[in-house]
XYZ file of N, CA and C in Angstrom:
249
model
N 121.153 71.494 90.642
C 120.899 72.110 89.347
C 120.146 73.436 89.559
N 120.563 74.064 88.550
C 120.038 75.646 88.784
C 118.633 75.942 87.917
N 117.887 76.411 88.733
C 116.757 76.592 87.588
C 117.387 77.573 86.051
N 118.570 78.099 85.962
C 119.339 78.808 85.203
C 119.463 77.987 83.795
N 119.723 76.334 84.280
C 120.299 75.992 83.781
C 119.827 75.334 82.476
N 118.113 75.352 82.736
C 117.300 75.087 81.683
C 116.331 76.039 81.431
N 115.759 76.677 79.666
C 114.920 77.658 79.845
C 113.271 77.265 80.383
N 113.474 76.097 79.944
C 112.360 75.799 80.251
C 112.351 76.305 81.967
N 112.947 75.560 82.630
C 112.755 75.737 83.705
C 113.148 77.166 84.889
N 113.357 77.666 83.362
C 113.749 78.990 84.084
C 111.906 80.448 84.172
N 111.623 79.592 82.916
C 110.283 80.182 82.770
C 109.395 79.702 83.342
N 109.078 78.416 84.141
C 108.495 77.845 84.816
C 108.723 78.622 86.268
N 109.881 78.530 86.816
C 110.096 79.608 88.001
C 109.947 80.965 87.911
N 110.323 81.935 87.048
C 109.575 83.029 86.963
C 108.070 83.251 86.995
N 107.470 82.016 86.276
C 106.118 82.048 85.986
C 105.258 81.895 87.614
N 105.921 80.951 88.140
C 105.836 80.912 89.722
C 105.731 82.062 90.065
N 106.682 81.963 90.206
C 107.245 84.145 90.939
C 106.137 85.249 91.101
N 105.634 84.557 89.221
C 105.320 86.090 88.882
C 103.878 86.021 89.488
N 103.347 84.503 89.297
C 101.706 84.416 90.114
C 102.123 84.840 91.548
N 102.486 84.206 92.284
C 102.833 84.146 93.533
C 102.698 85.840 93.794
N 103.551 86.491 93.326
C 103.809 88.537 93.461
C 102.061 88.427 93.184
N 101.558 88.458 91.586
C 100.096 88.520 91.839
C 98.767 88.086 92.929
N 99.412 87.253 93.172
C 98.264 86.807 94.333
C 98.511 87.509 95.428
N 99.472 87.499 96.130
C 99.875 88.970 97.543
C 99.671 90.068 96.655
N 99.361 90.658 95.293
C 98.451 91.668 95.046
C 99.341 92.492 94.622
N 100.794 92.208 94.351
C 101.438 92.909 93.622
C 101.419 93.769 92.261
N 101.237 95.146 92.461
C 100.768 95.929 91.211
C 101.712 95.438 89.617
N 101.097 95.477 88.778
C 101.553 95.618 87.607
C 102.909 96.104 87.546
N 102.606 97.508 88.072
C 104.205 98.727 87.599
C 105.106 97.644 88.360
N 104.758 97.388 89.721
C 106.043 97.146 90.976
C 106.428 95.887 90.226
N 105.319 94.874 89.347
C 105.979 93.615 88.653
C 107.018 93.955 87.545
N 106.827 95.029 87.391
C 107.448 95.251 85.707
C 109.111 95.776 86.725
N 108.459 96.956 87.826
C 110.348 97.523 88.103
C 110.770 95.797 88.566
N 110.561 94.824 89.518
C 111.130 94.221 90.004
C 111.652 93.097 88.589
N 111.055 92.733 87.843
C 111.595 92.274 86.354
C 112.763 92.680 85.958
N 112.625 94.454 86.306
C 113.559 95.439 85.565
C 115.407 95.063 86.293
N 114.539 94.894 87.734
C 115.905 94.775 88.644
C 115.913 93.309 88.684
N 115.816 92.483 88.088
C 116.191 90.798 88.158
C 117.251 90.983 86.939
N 116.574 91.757 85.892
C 117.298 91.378 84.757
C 118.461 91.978 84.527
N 118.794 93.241 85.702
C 119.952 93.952 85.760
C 120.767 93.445 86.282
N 120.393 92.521 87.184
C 121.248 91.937 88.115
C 121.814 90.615 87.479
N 120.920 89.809 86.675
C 121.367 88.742 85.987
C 122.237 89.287 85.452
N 122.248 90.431 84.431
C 123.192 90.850 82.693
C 124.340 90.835 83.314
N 124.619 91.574 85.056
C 125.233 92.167 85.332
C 126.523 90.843 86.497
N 125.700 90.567 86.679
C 126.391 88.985 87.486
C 126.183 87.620 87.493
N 125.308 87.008 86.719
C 125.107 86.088 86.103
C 126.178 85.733 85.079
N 126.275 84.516 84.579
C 126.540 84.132 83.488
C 125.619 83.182 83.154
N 125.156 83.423 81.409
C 124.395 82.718 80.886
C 124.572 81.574 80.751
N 123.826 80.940 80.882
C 123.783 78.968 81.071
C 123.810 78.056 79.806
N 122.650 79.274 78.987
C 121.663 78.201 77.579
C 121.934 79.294 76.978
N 122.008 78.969 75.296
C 121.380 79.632 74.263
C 120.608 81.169 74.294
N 119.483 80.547 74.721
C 118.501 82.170 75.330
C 118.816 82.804 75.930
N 118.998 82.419 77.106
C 120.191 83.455 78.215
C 120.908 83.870 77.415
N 122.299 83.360 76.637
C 122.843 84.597 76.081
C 122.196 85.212 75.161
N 121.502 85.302 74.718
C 120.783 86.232 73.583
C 120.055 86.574 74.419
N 119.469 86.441 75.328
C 118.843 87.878 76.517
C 119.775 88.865 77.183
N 121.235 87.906 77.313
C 122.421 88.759 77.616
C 122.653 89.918 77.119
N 123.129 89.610 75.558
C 123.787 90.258 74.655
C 122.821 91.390 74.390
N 121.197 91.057 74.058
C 120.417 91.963 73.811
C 120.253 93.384 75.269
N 120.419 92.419 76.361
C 120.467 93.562 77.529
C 121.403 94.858 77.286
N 122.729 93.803 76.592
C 123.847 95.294 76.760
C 124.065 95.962 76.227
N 123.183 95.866 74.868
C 123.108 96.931 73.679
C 121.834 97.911 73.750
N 121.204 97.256 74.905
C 120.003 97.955 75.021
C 119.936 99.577 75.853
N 119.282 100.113 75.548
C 119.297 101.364 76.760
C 118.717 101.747 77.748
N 117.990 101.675 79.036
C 117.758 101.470 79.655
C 115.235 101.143 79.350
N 114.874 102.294 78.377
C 113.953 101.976 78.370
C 113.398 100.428 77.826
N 114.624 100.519 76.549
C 114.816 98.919 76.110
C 114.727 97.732 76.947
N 115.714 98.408 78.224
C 115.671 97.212 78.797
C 114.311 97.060 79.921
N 113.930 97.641 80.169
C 112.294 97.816 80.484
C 111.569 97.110 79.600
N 111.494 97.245 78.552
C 110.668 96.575 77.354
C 110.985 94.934 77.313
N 112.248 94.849 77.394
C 112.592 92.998 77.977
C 112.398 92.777 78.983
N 112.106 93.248 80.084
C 111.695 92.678 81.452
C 110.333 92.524 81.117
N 109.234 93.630 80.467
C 108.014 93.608 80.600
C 107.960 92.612 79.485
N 108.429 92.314 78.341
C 108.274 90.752 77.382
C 108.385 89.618 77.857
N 109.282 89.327 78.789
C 109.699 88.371 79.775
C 108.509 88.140 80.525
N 107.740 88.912 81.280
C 106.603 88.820 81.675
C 105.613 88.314 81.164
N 105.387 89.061 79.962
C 104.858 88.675 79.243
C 104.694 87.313 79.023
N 105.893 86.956 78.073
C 105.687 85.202 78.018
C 105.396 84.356 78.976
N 105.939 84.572 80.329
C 105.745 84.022 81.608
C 103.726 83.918 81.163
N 103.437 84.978 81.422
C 102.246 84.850 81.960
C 100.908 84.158 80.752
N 102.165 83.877 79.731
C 101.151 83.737 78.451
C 101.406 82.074 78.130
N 102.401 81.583 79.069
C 102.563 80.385 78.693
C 101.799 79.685 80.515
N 101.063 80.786 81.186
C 101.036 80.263 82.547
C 99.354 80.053 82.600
């Protein structure tokens, strides 16, 4: 099973991720570009699993690139607000 495949557990592994990058001392900005490039790479070769995923999908591809900056750094966000 893919951590993909549930949100829960998809935010639980990011949330991982995202401490883990913090503790080796990973800056803020470098958390936000590497967000930036997860979520490009998901929109872009992924297929969505759940519900949320596609509505993170759909919202990616209408978005424009600062937009989509703004969903990587929300994504974070929640990660770190539910962590």
């Amino acid at each position: 099973m893919s951590v993909l495949d549930n949100w829960e557990q998809w935010k639980d592994f990011l949330g991982n991720r995202l401490n883990q990058a913090e503790n080796e001392g990973m800056s803020s900005n470098v958390v936000s570009d590497v967000a930036y490039q997860v979520g490009e790479y998901l929109a872009q070769q992924v297929e969505p699993k759940n519900e949320q995923e596609r509505v993170l999908a759909e919202l990616w591809k209408v978005a424009d690139e600062q937009e989509q900056h703004a969903i990587a750094n929300m994504m974070v966000k929640l990660v770190q607000n539910e962590g």
